[in-house]
PDB file of C-alpha atoms in Angstrom:
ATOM      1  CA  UNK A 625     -33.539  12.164 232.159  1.00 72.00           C
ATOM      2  CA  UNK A 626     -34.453  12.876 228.256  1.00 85.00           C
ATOM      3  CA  UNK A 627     -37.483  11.271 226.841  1.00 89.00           C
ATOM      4  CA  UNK A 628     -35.684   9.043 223.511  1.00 92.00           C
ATOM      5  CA  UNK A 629     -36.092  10.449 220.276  1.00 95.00           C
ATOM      6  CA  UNK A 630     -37.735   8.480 217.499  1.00 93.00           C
ATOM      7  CA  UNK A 631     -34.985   7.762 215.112  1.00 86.00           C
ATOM      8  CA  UNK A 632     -36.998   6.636 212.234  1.00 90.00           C
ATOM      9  CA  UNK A 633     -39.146   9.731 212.285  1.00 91.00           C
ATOM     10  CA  UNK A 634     -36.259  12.057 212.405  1.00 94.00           C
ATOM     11  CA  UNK A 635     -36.784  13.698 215.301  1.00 96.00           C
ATOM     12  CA  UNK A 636     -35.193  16.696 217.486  1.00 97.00           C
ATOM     13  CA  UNK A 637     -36.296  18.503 220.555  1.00 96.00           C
ATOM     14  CA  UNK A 638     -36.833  21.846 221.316  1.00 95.00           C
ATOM     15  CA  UNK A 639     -37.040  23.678 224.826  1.00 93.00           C
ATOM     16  CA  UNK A 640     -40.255  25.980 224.854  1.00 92.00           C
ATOM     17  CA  UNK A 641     -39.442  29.175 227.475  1.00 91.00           C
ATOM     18  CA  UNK A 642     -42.205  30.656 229.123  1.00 88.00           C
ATOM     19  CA  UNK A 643     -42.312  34.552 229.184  1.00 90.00           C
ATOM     20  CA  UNK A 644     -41.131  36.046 232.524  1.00 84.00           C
ATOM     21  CA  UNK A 645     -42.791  36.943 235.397  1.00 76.00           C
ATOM     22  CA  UNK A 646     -43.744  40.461 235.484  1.00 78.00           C
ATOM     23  CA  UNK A 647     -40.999  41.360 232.591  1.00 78.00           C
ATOM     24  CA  UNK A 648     -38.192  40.479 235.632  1.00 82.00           C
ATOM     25  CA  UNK A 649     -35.294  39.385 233.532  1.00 79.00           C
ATOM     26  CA  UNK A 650     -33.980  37.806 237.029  1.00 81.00           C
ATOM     27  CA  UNK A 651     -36.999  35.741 237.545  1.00 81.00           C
ATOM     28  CA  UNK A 652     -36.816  32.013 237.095  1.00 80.00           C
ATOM     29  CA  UNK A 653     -36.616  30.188 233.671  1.00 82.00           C
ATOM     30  CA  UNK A 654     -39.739  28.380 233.210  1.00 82.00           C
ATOM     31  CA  UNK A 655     -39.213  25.945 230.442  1.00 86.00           C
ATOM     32  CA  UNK A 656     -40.397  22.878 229.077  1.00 86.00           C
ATOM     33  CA  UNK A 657     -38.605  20.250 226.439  1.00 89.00           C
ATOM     34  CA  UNK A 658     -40.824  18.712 223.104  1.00 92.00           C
ATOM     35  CA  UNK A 659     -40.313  16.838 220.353  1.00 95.00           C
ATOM     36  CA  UNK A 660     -40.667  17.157 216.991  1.00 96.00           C
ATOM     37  CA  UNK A 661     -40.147  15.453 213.455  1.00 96.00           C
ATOM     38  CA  UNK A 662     -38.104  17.148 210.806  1.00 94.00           C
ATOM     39  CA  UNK A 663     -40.516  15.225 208.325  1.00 92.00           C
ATOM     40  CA  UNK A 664     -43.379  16.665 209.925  1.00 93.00           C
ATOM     41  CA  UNK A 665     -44.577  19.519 207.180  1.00 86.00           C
ATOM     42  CA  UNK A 666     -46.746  20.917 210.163  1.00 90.00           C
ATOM     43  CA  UNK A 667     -44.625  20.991 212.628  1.00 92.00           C
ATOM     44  CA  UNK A 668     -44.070  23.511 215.607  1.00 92.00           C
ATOM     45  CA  UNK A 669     -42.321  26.634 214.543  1.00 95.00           C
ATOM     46  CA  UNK A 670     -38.979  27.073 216.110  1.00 97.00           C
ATOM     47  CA  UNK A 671     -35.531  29.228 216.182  1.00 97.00           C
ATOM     48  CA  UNK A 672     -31.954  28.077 216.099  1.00 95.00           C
ATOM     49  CA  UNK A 673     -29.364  29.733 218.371  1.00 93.00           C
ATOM     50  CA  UNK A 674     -25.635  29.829 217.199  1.00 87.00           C
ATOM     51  CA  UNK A 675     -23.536  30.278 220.030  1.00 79.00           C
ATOM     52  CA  UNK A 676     -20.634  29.713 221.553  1.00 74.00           C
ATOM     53  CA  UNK A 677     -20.138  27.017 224.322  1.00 68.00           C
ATOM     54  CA  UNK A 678     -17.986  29.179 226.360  1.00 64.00           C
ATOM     55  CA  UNK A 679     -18.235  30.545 229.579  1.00 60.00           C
ATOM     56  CA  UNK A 680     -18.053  26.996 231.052  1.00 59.00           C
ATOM     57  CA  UNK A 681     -17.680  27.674 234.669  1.00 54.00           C
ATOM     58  CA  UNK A 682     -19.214  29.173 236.713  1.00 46.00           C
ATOM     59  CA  UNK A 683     -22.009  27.614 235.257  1.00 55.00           C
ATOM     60  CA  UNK A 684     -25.454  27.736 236.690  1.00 53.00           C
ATOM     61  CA  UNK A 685     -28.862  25.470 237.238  1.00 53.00           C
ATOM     62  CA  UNK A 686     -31.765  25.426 235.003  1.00 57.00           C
ATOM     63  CA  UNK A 687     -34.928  23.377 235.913  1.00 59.00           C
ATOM     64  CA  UNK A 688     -37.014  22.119 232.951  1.00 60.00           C
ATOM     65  CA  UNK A 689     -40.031  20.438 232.210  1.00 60.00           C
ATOM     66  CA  UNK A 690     -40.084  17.060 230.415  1.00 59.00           C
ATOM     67  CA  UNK A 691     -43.783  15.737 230.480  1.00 61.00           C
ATOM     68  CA  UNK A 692     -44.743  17.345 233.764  1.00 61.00           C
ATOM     69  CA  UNK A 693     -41.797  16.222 235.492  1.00 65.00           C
ATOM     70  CA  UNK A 694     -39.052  18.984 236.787  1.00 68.00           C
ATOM     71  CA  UNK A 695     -35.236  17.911 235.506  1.00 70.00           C
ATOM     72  CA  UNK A 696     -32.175  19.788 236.478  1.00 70.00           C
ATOM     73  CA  UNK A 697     -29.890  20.603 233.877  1.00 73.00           C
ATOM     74  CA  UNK A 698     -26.974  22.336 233.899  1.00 75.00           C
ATOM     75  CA  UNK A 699     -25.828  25.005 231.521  1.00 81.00           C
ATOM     76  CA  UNK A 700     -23.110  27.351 230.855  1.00 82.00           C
ATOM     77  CA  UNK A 701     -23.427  30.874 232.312  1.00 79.00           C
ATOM     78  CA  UNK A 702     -23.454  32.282 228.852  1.00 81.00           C
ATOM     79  CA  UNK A 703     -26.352  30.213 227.840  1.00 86.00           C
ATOM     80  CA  UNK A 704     -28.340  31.182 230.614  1.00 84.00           C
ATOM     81  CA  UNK A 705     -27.648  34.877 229.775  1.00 83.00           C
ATOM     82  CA  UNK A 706     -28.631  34.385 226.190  1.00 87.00           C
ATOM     83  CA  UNK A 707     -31.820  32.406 227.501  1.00 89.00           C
ATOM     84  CA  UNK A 708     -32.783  35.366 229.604  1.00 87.00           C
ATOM     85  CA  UNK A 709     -32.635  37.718 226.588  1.00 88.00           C
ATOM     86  CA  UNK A 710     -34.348  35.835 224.403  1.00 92.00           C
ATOM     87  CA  UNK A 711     -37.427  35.115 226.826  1.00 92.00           C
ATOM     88  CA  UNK A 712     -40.502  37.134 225.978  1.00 91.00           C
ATOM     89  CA  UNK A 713     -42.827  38.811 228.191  1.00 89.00           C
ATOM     90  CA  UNK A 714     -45.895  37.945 226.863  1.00 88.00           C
ATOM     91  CA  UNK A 715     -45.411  34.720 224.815  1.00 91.00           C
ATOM     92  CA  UNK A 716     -43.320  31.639 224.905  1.00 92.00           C
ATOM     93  CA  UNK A 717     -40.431  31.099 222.899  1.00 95.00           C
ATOM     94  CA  UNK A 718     -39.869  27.836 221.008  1.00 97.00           C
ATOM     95  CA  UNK A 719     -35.890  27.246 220.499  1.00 97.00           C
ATOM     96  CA  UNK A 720     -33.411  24.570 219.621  1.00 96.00           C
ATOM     97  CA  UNK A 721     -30.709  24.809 221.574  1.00 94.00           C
ATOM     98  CA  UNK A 722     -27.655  22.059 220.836  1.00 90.00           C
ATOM     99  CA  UNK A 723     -26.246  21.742 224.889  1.00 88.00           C
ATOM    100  CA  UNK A 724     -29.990  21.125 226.001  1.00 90.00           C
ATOM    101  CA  UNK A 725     -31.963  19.368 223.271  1.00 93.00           C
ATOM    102  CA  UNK A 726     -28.973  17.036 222.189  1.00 93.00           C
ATOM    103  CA  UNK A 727     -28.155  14.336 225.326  1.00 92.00           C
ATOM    104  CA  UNK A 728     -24.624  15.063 225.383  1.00 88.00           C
ATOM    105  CA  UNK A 729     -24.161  11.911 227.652  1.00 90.00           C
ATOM    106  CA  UNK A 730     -25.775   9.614 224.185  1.00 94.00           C
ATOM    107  CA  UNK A 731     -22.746   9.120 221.619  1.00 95.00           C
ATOM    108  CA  UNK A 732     -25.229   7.504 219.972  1.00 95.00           C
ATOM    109  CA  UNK A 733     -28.312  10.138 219.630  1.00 95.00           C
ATOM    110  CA  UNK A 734     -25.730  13.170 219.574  1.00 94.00           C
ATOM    111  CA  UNK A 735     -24.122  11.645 216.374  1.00 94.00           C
ATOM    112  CA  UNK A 736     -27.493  11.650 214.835  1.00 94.00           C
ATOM    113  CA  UNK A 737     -28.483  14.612 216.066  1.00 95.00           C
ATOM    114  CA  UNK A 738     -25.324  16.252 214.452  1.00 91.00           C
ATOM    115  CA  UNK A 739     -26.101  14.886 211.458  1.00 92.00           C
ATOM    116  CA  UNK A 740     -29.019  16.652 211.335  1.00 94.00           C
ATOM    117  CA  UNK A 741     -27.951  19.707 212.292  1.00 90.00           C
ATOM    118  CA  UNK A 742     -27.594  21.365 208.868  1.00 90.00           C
ATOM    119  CA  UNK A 743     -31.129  20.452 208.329  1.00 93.00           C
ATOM    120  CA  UNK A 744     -31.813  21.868 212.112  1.00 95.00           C
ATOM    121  CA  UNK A 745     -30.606  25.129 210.767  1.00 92.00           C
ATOM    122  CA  UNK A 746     -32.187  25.383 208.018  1.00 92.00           C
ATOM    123  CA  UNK A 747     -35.393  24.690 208.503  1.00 94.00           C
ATOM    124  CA  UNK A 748     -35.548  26.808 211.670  1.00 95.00           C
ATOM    125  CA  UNK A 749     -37.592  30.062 211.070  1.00 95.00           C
ATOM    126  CA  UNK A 750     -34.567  32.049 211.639  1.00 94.00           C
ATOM    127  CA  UNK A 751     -31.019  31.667 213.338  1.00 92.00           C
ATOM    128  CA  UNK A 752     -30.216  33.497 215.681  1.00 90.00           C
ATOM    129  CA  UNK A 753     -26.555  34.402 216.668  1.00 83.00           C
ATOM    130  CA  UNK A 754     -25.473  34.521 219.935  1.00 81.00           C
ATOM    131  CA  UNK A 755     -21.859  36.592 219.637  1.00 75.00           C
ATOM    132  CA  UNK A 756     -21.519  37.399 223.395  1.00 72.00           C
ATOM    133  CA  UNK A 757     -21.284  40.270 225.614  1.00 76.00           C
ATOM    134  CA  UNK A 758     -21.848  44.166 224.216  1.00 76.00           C
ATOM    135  CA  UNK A 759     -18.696  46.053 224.265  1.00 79.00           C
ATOM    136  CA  UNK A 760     -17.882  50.189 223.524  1.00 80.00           C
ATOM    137  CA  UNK A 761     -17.542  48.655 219.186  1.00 82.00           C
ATOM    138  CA  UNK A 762     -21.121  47.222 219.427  1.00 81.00           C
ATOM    139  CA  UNK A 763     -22.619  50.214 218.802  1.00 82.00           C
ATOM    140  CA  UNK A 764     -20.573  50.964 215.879  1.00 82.00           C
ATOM    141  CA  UNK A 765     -21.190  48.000 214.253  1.00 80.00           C
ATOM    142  CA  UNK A 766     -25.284  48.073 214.871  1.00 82.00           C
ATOM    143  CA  UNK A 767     -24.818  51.326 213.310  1.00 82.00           C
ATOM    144  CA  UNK A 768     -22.897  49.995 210.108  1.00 76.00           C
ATOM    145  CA  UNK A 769     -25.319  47.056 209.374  1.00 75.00           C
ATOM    146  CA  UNK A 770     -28.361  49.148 209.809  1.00 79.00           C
ATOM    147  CA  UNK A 771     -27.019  51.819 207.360  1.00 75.00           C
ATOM    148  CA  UNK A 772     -25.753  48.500 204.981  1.00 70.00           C
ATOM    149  CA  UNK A 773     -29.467  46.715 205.458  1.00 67.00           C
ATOM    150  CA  UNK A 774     -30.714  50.729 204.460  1.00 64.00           C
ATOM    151  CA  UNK A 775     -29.432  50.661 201.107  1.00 64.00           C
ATOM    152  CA  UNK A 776     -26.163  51.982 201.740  1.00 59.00           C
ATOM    153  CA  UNK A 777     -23.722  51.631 198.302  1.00 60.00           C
ATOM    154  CA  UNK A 778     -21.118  49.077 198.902  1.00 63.00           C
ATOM    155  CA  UNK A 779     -18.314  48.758 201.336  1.00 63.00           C
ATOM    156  CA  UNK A 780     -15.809  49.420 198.993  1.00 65.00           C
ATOM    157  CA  UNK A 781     -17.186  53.211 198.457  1.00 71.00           C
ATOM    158  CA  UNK A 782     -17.405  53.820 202.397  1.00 72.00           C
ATOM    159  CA  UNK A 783     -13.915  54.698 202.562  1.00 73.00           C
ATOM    160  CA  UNK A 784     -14.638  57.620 200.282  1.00 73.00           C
ATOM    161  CA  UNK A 785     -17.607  58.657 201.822  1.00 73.00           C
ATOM    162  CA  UNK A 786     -16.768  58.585 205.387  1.00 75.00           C
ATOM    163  CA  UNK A 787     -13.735  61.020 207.229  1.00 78.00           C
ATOM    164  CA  UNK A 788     -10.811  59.651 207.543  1.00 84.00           C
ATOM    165  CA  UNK A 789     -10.713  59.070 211.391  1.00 84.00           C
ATOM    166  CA  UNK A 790     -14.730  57.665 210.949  1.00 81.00           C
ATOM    167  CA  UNK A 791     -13.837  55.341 208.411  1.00 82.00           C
ATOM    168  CA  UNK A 792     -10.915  54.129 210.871  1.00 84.00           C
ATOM    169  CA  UNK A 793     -13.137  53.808 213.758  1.00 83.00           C
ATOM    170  CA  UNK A 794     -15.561  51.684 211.543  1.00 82.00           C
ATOM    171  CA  UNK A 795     -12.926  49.506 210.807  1.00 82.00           C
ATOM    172  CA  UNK A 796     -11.584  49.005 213.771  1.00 82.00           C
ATOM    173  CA  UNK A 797     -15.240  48.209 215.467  1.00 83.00           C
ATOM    174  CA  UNK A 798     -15.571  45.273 212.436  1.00 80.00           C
ATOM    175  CA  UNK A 799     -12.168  43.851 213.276  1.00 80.00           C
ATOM    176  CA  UNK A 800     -13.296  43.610 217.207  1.00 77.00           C
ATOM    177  CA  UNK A 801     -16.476  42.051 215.852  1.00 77.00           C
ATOM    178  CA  UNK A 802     -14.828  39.187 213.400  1.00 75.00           C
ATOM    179  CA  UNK A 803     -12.444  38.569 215.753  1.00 74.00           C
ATOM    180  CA  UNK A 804     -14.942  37.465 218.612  1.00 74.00           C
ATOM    181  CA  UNK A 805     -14.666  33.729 219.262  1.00 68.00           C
ATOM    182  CA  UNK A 806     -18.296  32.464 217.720  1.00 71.00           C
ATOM    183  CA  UNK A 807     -16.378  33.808 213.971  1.00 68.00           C
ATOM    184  CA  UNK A 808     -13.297  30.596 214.672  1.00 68.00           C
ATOM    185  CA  UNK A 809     -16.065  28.179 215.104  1.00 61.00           C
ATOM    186  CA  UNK A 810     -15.851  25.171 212.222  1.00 57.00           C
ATOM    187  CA  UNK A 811     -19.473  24.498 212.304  1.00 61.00           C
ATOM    188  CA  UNK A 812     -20.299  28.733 211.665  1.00 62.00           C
ATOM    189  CA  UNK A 813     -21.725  27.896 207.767  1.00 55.00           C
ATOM    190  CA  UNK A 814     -23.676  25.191 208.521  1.00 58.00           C
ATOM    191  CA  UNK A 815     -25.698  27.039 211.185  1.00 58.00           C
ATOM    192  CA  UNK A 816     -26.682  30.147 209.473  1.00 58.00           C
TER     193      UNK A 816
END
């Protein structure tokens, strides 16, 4: 089913998904699985997602491309939704994504492949965080770190410049937001 990874180059895969058809965000993912070298200065370009594995059932089928062949793989419906989002409409997306481009049924490869996970991470162009479904304190907290990423003076000065009842709202959003399951995860530093 996966293609074996050359150990002595240090390499990962990544899962390439094509942009959808016609913008439909309900139209088929369209993927395909490389590989890569970490050594590899010129290497593909690629993003991390940091997610959560939950969401385990119901869980839904993905079909990918692995040197022109079509594989079934299955994936959590969580991971599909967050694959859906991310997909483009115009250009492909290059991502490494641990449940697809680690073979979960190797012991051996996914031990090496977590060892190189920091270095996964880190050399990805960015990381992005996967922190699960929008609820009524999202757009609080957008709000907050766009007005923090602004310039705004430090957090310890917002409880003097906001009302009361605002500052308490604010607070309460942030509390929803840390205490969402991806924040209890032991492996949260390493990936971003």
């Amino acid at each position: 089913r996966y293609q074996a990874l050359n150990r002595t180059s240090r390499e990962i895969r990544y899962i390439s998904i094509q942009p959808s058809f016609n913008g439909d965000h309900n139209s088929p993912l369209v993927c395909s699985l490389g590989h890569l070298s970490l050594d590899d200065a010129n290497r593909i370009q690629y993003e991390a997602l940091s997610y959560c594995w939950w969401g385990g059932f119901p869980i839904t089928l993905q079909h990918l491309n692995q040197n022109s062949t079509s594989q079934e793989y299955w994936v959590t419906r969580n991971l599909d939704a967050a694959l859906r989002s991310l997909r483009r409409i115009n250009q492909e997306r290059v991502l490494w994504v641990d449940a697809i481009n680690i073979n979960q049924n190797n012991p051996i490869e996914r031990g090496q492949q977590v060892s190189f996970m920091g270095e996964i991470y880190s050399e990805a162009d960015q990381v992005l965080v996967l922190l699960g479904e929008e609820d009524a304190s999202t757009p609080i907290v957008r709000r907050v770190l766009e007005t923090y990423e602004s310039g705004y003076p430090r957090i310890e000065n917002m409880k003097e410049q906001l009302p009361r009842r605002v500052f308490d709202r604010v607070m309460r959003a942030m509390d929803s937001l840390l205490r969402r399951p991806w924040f209890s995860r032991v492996w949260v530093i390493q990936e971003v």
